[in-house]
Amino acid sequence: MSNSSPNVESLYSKSLKQLCYSMNEDTLVNVLKWLPPSISLQILWKVLKVNNGCEKFVYNLPESKISSIKRGREIAQMSLHNSGYAEPVSYRQMSSETHEGFATIQQTKFVDRFNFSQHIDLNLFSKYLEVTNYRSELFTIFQICIQINGFQFPKHLADEWIKIDIQDESNSVYVHHIDQGLKLGIFLGDAGWFSECALVLSHTYKIITTKWLCHDQNLKLVKIIQCLTKWLLVVSNYHNFEEAKVVLQHMLHTIGIIEKIERRKLCIAYAYVAVSQYYYVLMEFNEAWSWAFKAVYELQDKSADILKLLVISHAIRVCSVLNKLSTARKLINQLHTYEKEIDQNVDVDILLNIACYSLKADLAKDSINSYYIALDSRRNLFGYYNLHTAIVFVDYAYARYVCDYSTTDFNEAMRSILQGIFIMEKIGLPNDNMLLVNAGRIKALILEEKALDIMDRGIDIYIHDGIRDLQADGIKRLLERMKRNMLNEAEALHLKALQVSLQAVGVKALLTAKSYCNLGRLYQSQEKYTQSEQMHLKAIEIKESILGKDNPEVALSLGHLASLYTYQLKKYREAEVLYLRSKTIYETTYGQQYTGLLYDFQGLVEVYRELNDIEKCNQYTENMQRFHETREAWLHEVHTATDENCTKDDFSLEKFKCILNECACDK
């Protein structure tokens, strides 16, 4: 049988090819209507000649890793090779026409000879959702439909399902309709259409809880938890916190019921991940970690591999943001023992979670390359005009901003954030959507650094020994005006972020504190020192009221206020107290190798120099030197971290749980 399989497959492929060659619109209609969905989906893919089968769009790691990184870099830099302009686009060239032109190049290429999208209705699409082994192709076909029909296509599909009037109220009909709603909603969320996903799932939840008379309570709980898990994930990731808060209450209630079931077999690990992600987006990282930890322990040996991968990679992200870098590294090493092929979308999700670790662990190149691959993959799978693609642009822009902080070259970070904002606006995100507002906040951070750097760089570029003083003065005034305009734009973006945050989550929220913190730093750059102090004090007050006085987030704001006192207001004794308090928090929470300590040491050196305390100035100068020396060795230890007492070279849940518990067992 195995010997004949290649011939059978070859004959099947040849038949499909012949059918596609002789295709006309009537034949295509019949193919879509009558053939099994798995076959008609393959035929449709071949008929559309998506990207002409070009290897440029094939995702096949690790073989294509280098070329994927190259393509991702070109996307981030907006290299317009196909338009005859090979150099990356500068910030000054970022007009709407430039964006539109670049987006056209990045769109999926296809051939539509038979108006196929006119024949894709809800009924046919629901059949395609049953085909799980061609999901990547379905994602791409779906975004081609959007390219043809416009950005309202997903909403129309969602509305069409919601408007279905169920005449037959039998149990089997409701089960079918609920399953259809779950599959459509989950697909829309996976495809990057979060708002439309939430519409479908909220309607599905209403049907499950108010109309479906199900006598099997276990079955009903399964449907409820499936619905709530994806619903909470998408509204959290969409930063729709008002709706997310409501969904969370339903989720916690349902989890409580399920956890009380004796000898239960239902695994709700991904529901725990959804709750963890809700708190992660709200920056409540300790709460996010407690749920991520529960999710790993909820996994069972018989749990699907894809579930294990998603749960553990989420734990890596939360570990990293809490600076549990050794634990994160061990989890990553163990995750890499999984050798089976992984779905492209899941693989990139894992890659982005590991990129979070790489950024925190000073592996800038690894982090950047991960984002390049993610940009390439998201663009190929979902299209350029897609929220998944935009979110990677925004996340990469911030990562690049952090990586380039020492070089002050923020051009690629700026190009990436502008692309992310452009896509979000183009696909119709409201102006007060917090995803879009957060992208504006990151743009403001980059603008501020570019503005501060513009005088030195501008003088270097424009002023030299041969220039006349009059010209030098004119250039200085020009650069001052450019700096002022950039800082004013940054201020407007930060104020918008604060306003929307206050409306979305209120005053007592870490997202609001972040906005006050950002404004405090900006006002310091604008030489508005009184306002800067007020913003930092508000940020500290909010953080302490939520997290307590000894949390690293509090230490971050203490350091910012201390910097203002040191370098602008000359309040050296007040600054000393703040630096020392920040230092103690970091050392207690993270140990001696946390990067935030370096800023405290630098500040204390400056404080004691101004106070003429030579002994302490020398002490903290030595601390800075020792920090650099020991951190390199510590990072090497982290990057090569293994667990000698608990070694299993396989995808063992026991191993992952031992890592989380910092176990020293003999297994």
XYZ file of C-alpha atoms in Angstrom:
667
model
C 0.000 0.000 0.000
C 2.805 2.389 0.902
C 4.539 1.719 -2.400
C 1.478 2.766 -4.372
C 0.768 5.903 -2.341
C 3.087 8.193 -4.340
C 1.404 7.162 -7.597
C -2.059 7.687 -6.161
C -1.047 11.107 -4.901
C 0.532 11.963 -8.223
C -2.617 10.960 -10.086
C -4.751 13.018 -7.710
C -2.536 16.075 -8.173
C -2.557 15.610 -11.921
C -6.362 15.433 -11.950
C -6.611 18.639 -9.921
C -4.191 20.374 -12.240
C -6.161 19.309 -15.308
C -9.435 20.449 -13.759
C -7.939 23.852 -12.912
C -6.548 24.195 -16.441
C -9.994 23.686 -17.997
C -11.793 25.788 -15.379
C -14.485 28.358 -16.170
C -16.827 30.237 -13.885
C -19.714 27.741 -14.166
C -17.375 24.864 -13.387
C -15.953 26.735 -10.398
C -19.462 27.367 -9.050
C -20.232 23.645 -9.257
C -16.898 22.743 -7.693
C -17.554 25.060 -4.753
C -21.118 23.842 -4.393
C -20.820 20.079 -4.774
C -17.312 18.842 -4.097
C -16.137 18.071 -0.549
C -14.803 21.280 1.039
C -11.266 19.888 1.453
C -11.059 19.255 -2.302
C -12.786 22.455 -3.438
C -10.482 24.469 -1.149
C -7.420 22.946 -2.831
C -8.863 23.661 -6.273
C -9.666 27.254 -5.322
C -6.099 27.727 -4.077
C -4.681 26.461 -7.368
C -7.117 28.490 -9.491
C -6.188 31.706 -7.664
C -2.478 31.048 -8.323
C -1.678 32.717 -4.992
C 1.664 34.516 -5.363
C 2.248 32.242 -8.377
C 3.578 29.622 -6.005
C 6.586 31.842 -5.375
C 8.933 30.518 -2.701
C 9.174 34.065 -1.378
C 5.920 33.461 0.488
C 6.605 29.924 1.685
C 7.020 29.562 5.436
C 9.201 26.581 6.200
C 11.496 27.108 9.156
C 14.361 26.555 9.705
C 15.279 26.168 6.034
C 13.832 29.547 5.100
C 14.856 31.381 8.278
C 17.570 33.523 6.687
C 15.405 34.586 3.743
C 12.469 35.264 6.078
C 14.649 37.534 8.226
C 15.742 39.378 5.084
C 12.153 39.881 3.907
C 11.056 40.998 7.377
C 13.875 43.547 7.498
C 12.806 44.934 4.108
C 9.221 45.264 5.372
C 10.308 47.034 8.562
C 12.577 49.407 6.636
C 10.010 49.927 3.839
C 12.524 49.017 1.152
C 10.726 49.670 -2.129
C 12.747 47.334 -4.351
C 9.856 46.594 -6.681
C 9.210 50.254 -7.357
C 12.742 51.068 -8.453
C 13.620 52.698 -5.113
C 16.005 50.418 -3.271
C 16.882 52.510 -0.224
C 14.831 52.389 2.981
C 12.250 55.146 3.291
C 13.165 57.917 5.721
C 10.775 59.460 8.242
C 10.525 62.611 6.119
C 9.300 60.578 3.138
C 6.429 58.872 4.996
C 3.532 60.413 3.083
C 0.174 58.711 2.644
C 1.132 58.013 -0.964
C 4.339 56.303 0.194
C 2.368 54.116 2.572
C -0.217 53.233 -0.063
C 2.454 52.410 -2.610
C 4.382 50.202 -0.214
C 1.183 48.454 0.935
C 0.281 47.655 -2.686
C 3.633 45.925 -3.125
C 3.093 43.930 0.081
C -0.417 42.728 -0.741
C -0.956 39.095 -1.687
C -0.836 38.509 -5.441
C -3.509 36.327 -7.027
C -5.426 35.751 -10.268
C -9.221 36.015 -10.086
C -10.583 35.114 -13.495
C -13.958 33.900 -12.264
C -15.102 36.412 -9.609
C -14.695 33.707 -6.980
C -15.460 35.952 -3.992
C -19.021 36.472 -5.224
C -19.614 32.779 -4.601
C -18.133 32.696 -1.076
C -21.165 32.892 1.203
C -21.615 31.985 4.861
C -22.795 28.483 4.053
C -19.702 27.652 1.964
C -17.360 29.369 4.385
C -18.800 27.381 7.282
C -17.969 24.192 5.373
C -14.398 25.394 4.887
C -14.099 25.947 8.619
C -14.496 22.177 9.035
C -11.259 21.640 7.082
C -8.486 21.999 9.648
C -5.493 20.777 7.617
C -5.708 23.689 5.131
C -6.161 26.466 7.687
C -3.204 28.540 6.479
C -4.587 28.535 2.927
C -8.015 29.517 4.255
C -6.501 32.478 6.143
C -4.936 33.712 2.903
C -8.077 33.127 0.811
C -10.067 35.022 3.444
C -7.770 38.036 3.259
C -7.940 37.902 -0.561
C -11.724 38.213 -0.179
C -11.065 41.281 1.968
C -8.718 42.727 -0.669
C -11.520 42.347 -3.237
C -14.575 43.262 -1.157
C -13.113 45.747 1.325
C -12.483 45.812 5.052
C -16.184 45.359 5.879
C -16.182 41.798 4.539
C -15.510 40.159 7.961
C -18.237 42.296 9.564
C -20.734 41.337 6.860
C -19.928 37.660 7.428
C -20.380 38.050 11.196
C -23.649 39.970 10.779
C -24.968 37.348 8.363
C -24.440 34.623 10.960
C -25.918 36.674 13.807
C -29.092 37.343 11.771
C -29.841 33.648 11.235
C -33.319 32.948 12.584
C -33.552 29.450 14.076
C -37.001 28.052 13.332
C -36.415 24.496 14.527
C -35.589 24.661 18.224
C -34.532 21.014 18.540
C -31.368 20.235 20.486
C -29.444 19.039 17.426
C -30.162 22.249 15.506
C -28.952 24.399 18.415
C -25.818 22.300 18.824
C -25.038 22.711 15.110
C -25.647 26.464 15.248
C -23.551 26.892 18.385
C -20.686 24.890 16.881
C -20.907 27.007 13.744
C -20.744 30.198 15.826
C -17.767 28.948 17.828
C -15.827 27.960 14.716
C -16.620 31.215 12.893
C -15.789 33.358 15.914
C -12.545 31.548 16.662
C -11.496 31.765 13.000
C -12.188 35.501 12.860
C -10.096 35.992 16.004
C -7.277 33.829 14.662
C -7.445 35.763 11.367
C -6.932 39.109 13.125
C -10.485 40.482 13.093
C -10.981 40.859 16.825
C -14.045 43.069 16.922
C -15.955 40.803 14.512
C -14.866 37.760 16.515
C -16.225 39.313 19.708
C -19.563 40.025 17.997
C -19.996 36.402 16.945
C -18.854 34.927 20.257
C -20.985 37.266 22.381
C -24.030 36.196 20.346
C -23.013 32.543 20.631
C -22.662 32.884 24.403
C -26.145 34.366 24.594
C -27.580 31.412 22.669
C -25.761 28.880 24.856
C -26.856 30.446 28.135
C -30.379 31.656 27.358
C -31.850 29.602 24.495
C -30.213 26.189 24.474
C -32.076 23.694 26.661
C -29.223 21.260 27.135
C -29.668 18.388 29.581
C -25.975 17.482 29.509
C -24.446 20.079 31.806
C -20.902 18.891 31.097
C -21.424 19.494 27.379
C -22.872 22.915 28.102
C -19.878 23.818 30.268
C -17.516 22.743 27.471
C -19.239 25.064 24.992
C -19.345 27.935 27.489
C -15.659 27.705 28.390
C -14.650 27.430 24.698
C -16.655 30.536 23.903
C -15.499 32.596 26.887
C -11.821 31.678 26.446
C -11.523 33.011 22.910
C -13.832 35.931 23.654
C -11.731 37.059 26.618
C -8.501 36.671 24.633
C -9.660 38.827 21.723
C -11.241 41.632 23.759
C -8.142 41.750 25.974
C -5.797 41.850 22.993
C -8.074 44.435 21.354
C -7.756 46.466 24.583
C -11.537 46.649 24.919
C -11.334 46.604 28.696
C -14.970 47.463 29.379
C -16.148 44.347 27.553
C -13.192 42.303 28.810
C -14.144 43.020 32.419
C -17.642 41.650 31.835
C -16.330 38.551 30.051
C -13.812 37.983 32.859
C -16.629 37.796 35.421
C -18.424 35.171 33.328
C -15.126 33.323 32.936
C -14.277 33.278 36.648
C -17.791 32.095 37.484
C -17.560 29.251 34.951
C -14.041 28.283 36.062
C -15.298 28.105 39.643
C -18.058 25.679 38.627
C -15.701 23.475 36.596
C -13.025 23.344 39.299
C -15.574 21.951 41.775
C -16.431 18.966 39.573
C -15.104 15.807 41.201
C -12.754 13.680 39.089
C -13.206 16.080 36.211
C -11.566 15.256 32.900
C -12.061 18.648 31.233
C -8.749 20.533 30.901
C -9.195 24.315 31.157
C -5.524 25.311 30.828
C -6.211 27.679 27.936
C -8.977 29.371 29.916
C -6.327 30.117 32.562
C -4.106 31.537 29.798
C -6.940 33.836 28.721
C -7.294 35.177 32.267
C -3.513 35.551 32.507
C -3.433 37.501 29.246
C -6.154 39.849 30.516
C -3.982 40.777 33.509
C -0.848 40.882 31.357
C -2.366 43.511 29.069
C -3.385 45.509 32.152
C 0.272 45.305 33.317
C -0.734 43.367 36.443
C 2.106 40.943 35.869
C 2.128 39.120 39.211
C -1.532 38.210 38.770
C -0.797 37.217 35.165
C 1.986 34.939 36.430
C -0.241 33.194 38.978
C -2.706 32.268 36.211
C 0.059 31.285 33.777
C 1.498 29.008 36.493
C -1.938 27.435 37.035
C -2.287 26.900 33.286
C 0.904 24.817 33.096
C -0.172 22.711 36.058
C -3.609 22.217 34.532
C -2.083 20.501 31.490
C -2.344 16.735 31.264
C -0.143 14.231 29.444
C -3.023 13.529 27.064
C -3.540 17.248 26.332
C -3.043 18.191 22.675
C 0.506 19.190 21.776
C -0.665 22.522 20.381
C -2.284 23.336 23.741
C 0.929 22.490 25.594
C 2.944 24.687 23.221
C 0.625 27.680 23.609
C 0.397 27.419 27.397
C 4.128 27.040 27.952
C 5.130 29.765 25.483
C 2.730 32.146 27.254
C 4.441 31.272 30.541
C 7.772 32.196 28.918
C 6.466 35.671 28.075
C 5.162 36.324 31.584
C 8.359 34.907 33.118
C 10.398 37.278 30.997
C 8.508 40.430 31.858
C 8.927 39.544 35.544
C 12.661 39.128 34.955
C 12.545 35.391 35.762
C 15.075 34.969 32.983
C 16.684 31.738 34.166
C 13.281 30.047 34.396
C 12.282 31.423 30.993
C 15.521 30.163 29.424
C 15.004 26.645 30.798
C 11.417 26.605 29.538
C 12.639 27.693 26.090
C 15.292 24.958 26.038
C 12.715 22.353 26.953
C 10.224 23.733 24.429
C 12.833 23.272 21.704
C 12.863 19.526 22.352
C 9.559 19.397 20.457
C 10.505 18.178 16.986
C 7.153 17.739 15.209
C 5.952 20.214 12.607
C 4.069 23.159 14.119
C 1.280 25.160 12.503
C 2.671 28.396 11.091
C 0.453 30.691 13.151
C 1.246 28.867 16.399
C 4.957 28.798 15.561
C 5.027 32.585 15.148
C 3.089 33.078 18.401
C 5.779 31.049 20.162
C 8.504 33.006 18.378
C 7.038 36.331 19.573
C 6.865 35.102 23.159
C 10.507 34.031 23.002
C 11.369 37.433 21.471
C 10.110 38.980 24.720
C 12.691 36.906 26.603
C 15.461 37.819 24.141
C 14.785 41.527 24.610
C 14.895 41.280 28.405
C 18.019 39.096 28.316
C 20.021 41.594 26.214
C 19.879 39.348 23.135
C 18.984 42.251 20.867
C 19.875 40.544 17.583
C 17.844 37.435 18.435
C 14.851 39.564 19.398
C 15.046 41.694 16.250
C 15.388 38.643 13.988
C 12.362 37.045 15.653
C 10.307 40.137 14.856
C 11.563 40.129 11.253
C 10.366 36.534 10.822
C 7.044 37.390 12.480
C 6.523 40.385 10.168
C 7.227 38.248 7.113
C 4.961 35.441 8.286
C 2.052 37.628 9.382
C 2.193 39.542 6.091
C 2.208 36.286 4.089
C -0.539 34.591 6.070
C -2.944 37.444 6.874
C -1.942 40.213 4.493
C -0.384 43.619 5.063
C -3.682 45.282 5.992
C -4.337 43.153 9.059
C -4.361 43.776 12.795
C -1.962 40.877 13.453
C 0.543 42.505 11.110
C 0.002 45.929 12.670
C 0.514 44.595 16.209
C 3.847 43.023 15.222
C 4.906 46.380 13.740
C 4.021 48.142 17.012
C 5.691 45.554 19.236
C 8.777 45.545 17.033
C 8.930 49.356 17.045
C 9.068 49.350 20.845
C 11.638 46.534 20.912
C 13.740 48.413 18.372
C 13.385 51.612 20.416
C 14.756 49.767 23.456
C 17.575 48.103 21.474
C 18.622 51.349 19.771
C 18.503 53.494 22.911
C 22.272 53.575 23.243
C 22.837 54.424 19.557
C 20.052 57.071 19.321
C 19.304 55.818 15.789
C 15.548 55.399 15.924
C 14.801 55.488 12.185
C 13.724 51.858 11.835
C 11.658 52.073 15.018
C 9.916 55.143 13.599
C 9.227 53.535 10.216
C 7.767 50.473 11.952
C 5.484 52.398 14.307
C 4.208 54.572 11.462
C 3.347 51.461 9.464
C 1.524 49.957 12.440
C -0.513 53.140 12.938
C -1.227 53.423 9.214
C -2.606 49.863 9.051
C -4.762 50.306 12.170
C -6.281 53.488 10.811
C -6.755 51.991 7.362
C -8.674 48.921 8.561
C -10.972 51.124 10.631
C -9.891 51.080 14.268
C -11.660 53.924 16.128
C -9.495 56.877 17.172
C -10.079 56.051 20.835
C -9.175 52.369 20.498
C -6.433 51.689 23.032
C -4.402 49.586 20.613
C -4.171 52.570 18.291
C -3.612 54.989 21.169
C -0.836 52.770 22.549
C 0.815 52.803 19.127
C 0.672 56.608 19.288
C 2.257 56.484 22.744
C 5.200 54.475 21.389
C 5.521 56.932 18.515
C 5.688 59.699 21.129
C 8.523 57.934 22.966
C 10.495 57.691 19.717
C 9.720 61.305 18.810
C 10.998 62.472 22.172
C 14.328 60.701 21.749
C 14.721 61.946 18.180
C 13.942 65.490 19.340
C 16.537 65.353 22.117
C 19.111 64.023 19.700
C 18.325 66.463 16.900
C 20.464 69.314 18.208
C 23.659 67.292 18.520
C 23.120 65.357 15.303
C 21.931 68.440 13.471
C 24.961 70.457 14.481
C 27.239 67.573 13.509
C 25.619 67.384 10.092
C 25.107 71.038 9.265
C 27.773 72.954 11.161
C 31.480 72.566 10.441
C 34.625 74.648 10.589
C 34.048 76.386 7.286
C 30.526 77.649 7.951
C 29.905 81.271 8.870
C 28.582 82.086 12.347
C 25.459 83.685 10.860
C 24.602 80.449 9.062
C 25.319 78.451 12.205
C 22.900 80.608 14.204
C 20.205 80.138 11.555
C 20.611 76.372 11.580
C 20.471 76.327 15.362
C 17.156 78.193 15.319
C 15.818 75.766 12.698
C 16.852 72.773 14.761
C 15.353 74.278 17.906
C 12.048 74.722 16.072
C 12.172 71.134 14.792
C 12.891 69.885 18.304
C 10.046 71.931 19.778
C 7.575 70.686 17.146
C 8.516 67.044 17.727
C 8.150 67.382 21.483
C 4.782 69.116 21.062
C 3.578 66.267 18.845
C 4.778 63.768 21.451
C 2.925 65.689 24.174
C -0.337 65.577 22.199
C 0.008 61.802 21.750
C 0.747 61.216 25.441
C -2.189 63.396 26.504
C -4.452 61.410 24.158
C -3.187 58.177 25.722
C -3.913 59.537 29.214
C -7.409 60.691 28.243
C -8.364 57.350 26.668
C -6.831 55.399 29.556
C -8.839 57.386 32.094
C -12.012 56.642 30.125
C -11.208 52.945 29.607
C -9.760 51.825 32.949
C -10.049 54.834 35.275
C -7.509 56.625 37.457
C -6.470 53.693 39.622
C -4.899 51.576 36.888
C -1.333 50.807 35.880
C -2.049 51.802 32.273
C -3.043 55.253 33.531
C 0.075 55.392 35.700
C 2.149 54.597 32.619
C 0.673 57.642 30.852
C 1.506 59.894 33.818
C 5.012 58.432 33.836
C 5.479 59.121 30.117
C 4.224 62.685 30.507
C 6.577 63.227 33.423
C 9.565 62.289 31.289
C 8.316 64.393 28.362
C 7.763 67.511 30.486
C 11.295 67.048 31.783
C 12.525 67.177 28.173
C 10.353 70.245 27.538
C 11.845 71.933 30.609
C 8.418 72.052 32.298
C 9.851 70.826 35.555
C 6.931 71.544 37.892
C 4.526 69.648 35.635
C 7.063 66.855 35.298
C 7.260 66.460 39.076
C 3.456 66.402 39.371
C 3.162 63.645 36.745
C 5.820 61.462 38.388
C 4.211 61.878 41.819
C 0.817 60.836 40.379
C 2.376 57.784 38.766
C 3.998 56.773 42.053
C 0.780 57.307 44.010
C -1.238 55.111 41.631
C 1.363 52.338 41.489
C 1.757 52.229 45.283
C -2.029 52.073 45.772
C -2.250 49.024 43.470
C 1.050 47.228 43.945
C 2.317 48.368 47.332
C 5.416 50.434 48.068
C 8.037 47.789 47.248
C 7.165 46.820 43.685
C 9.617 47.229 40.742
C 7.044 49.311 38.851
C 7.134 51.766 41.762
C 10.945 51.715 41.630
C 10.816 52.680 37.941
C 8.867 55.853 38.721
C 11.041 56.606 41.748
C 14.064 56.555 39.446
C 12.407 58.923 36.970
C 11.558 61.418 39.710
C 15.076 61.092 41.138
C 16.492 61.905 37.704
C 14.420 65.101 37.596
C 15.630 66.069 41.082
C 19.249 65.312 40.155
C 19.738 66.866 36.757
C 17.175 69.681 36.668
C 15.856 70.678 40.118
C 19.154 70.078 41.984
C 17.324 68.457 44.929
C 20.186 66.117 45.652
C 19.144 64.842 49.098
C 15.629 64.050 47.861
C 17.122 62.334 44.834
C 19.457 60.283 47.035
C 16.529 58.928 49.070
C 14.619 57.974 45.920
C 17.594 56.284 44.230
C 18.412 54.256 47.344
C 14.796 53.175 47.738
C 14.612 52.163 44.057
C 17.898 50.290 44.370
C 16.641 48.343 47.398
C 13.436 47.325 45.613
C 15.306 46.067 42.543
C 17.892 44.159 44.576
C 15.218 42.568 46.773
C 12.994 41.594 43.849
C 15.405 40.783 41.033
C 18.852 40.430 42.593
C 22.079 42.215 41.727
C 21.903 41.958 37.911
C 18.776 43.909 37.001
C 19.467 46.630 34.412
C 17.426 49.190 36.349
C 20.134 49.160 39.018
C 22.608 50.659 36.587
C 20.507 53.838 36.250
C 20.297 54.095 40.032
C 24.077 53.732 40.319
C 24.635 56.402 37.645
C 22.250 58.756 39.426
C 23.890 58.187 42.800
C 27.341 58.874 41.329
C 26.061 62.228 40.066
C 24.327 63.026 43.368
C 27.400 62.304 45.486
C 29.639 64.187 43.066
C 27.445 67.273 43.491
C 27.355 66.764 47.271
C 31.143 66.394 47.245
C 30.872 63.009 48.967
C 33.934 61.472 47.310
C 33.830 58.186 49.233
C 30.276 57.332 48.170
C 30.842 58.666 44.651
C 33.767 56.259 44.274
C 31.756 53.455 45.864
C 28.967 53.690 43.279
C 31.414 54.207 40.441
C 32.941 50.876 41.447
C 29.437 49.389 41.699
C 28.809 50.422 38.079
C 32.035 48.798 36.911
C 31.314 45.642 38.887
C 27.781 45.548 37.477
C 29.054 45.493 33.879
C 31.616 42.810 34.697
C 29.284 40.494 36.602
C 26.221 41.000 34.381
C 28.016 39.623 31.336
C 28.943 36.470 33.259
C 25.418 36.244 34.694
C 23.820 36.578 31.272
C 26.077 33.833 29.947
C 24.883 31.626 32.790
C 21.260 32.481 31.999
C 21.642 31.825 28.266
C 23.194 28.436 28.908
C 20.866 27.528 31.760
C 20.114 23.829 32.185
C 18.623 21.833 35.006
C 21.193 19.160 35.831
C 19.048 17.532 38.524
C 15.984 17.075 36.351
C 16.886 16.251 32.773
C 14.535 14.817 30.196
C 15.246 15.325 26.560
C 11.593 15.208 25.574
C 8.381 17.228 25.698
C 7.685 16.215 29.275
C 5.090 18.047 31.351
C 6.834 16.762 34.453
C 9.960 18.576 33.292
C 8.135 21.883 32.719
C 6.525 21.722 36.137
C 9.876 21.013 37.766
C 11.340 24.076 36.040
C 8.529 26.305 37.302
C 9.047 25.020 40.832
C 12.843 25.370 40.563
C 12.840 21.709 41.475
C 16.026 19.823 42.347
C 14.649 16.316 42.023
C 16.548 13.186 40.999
C 14.284 12.228 38.081
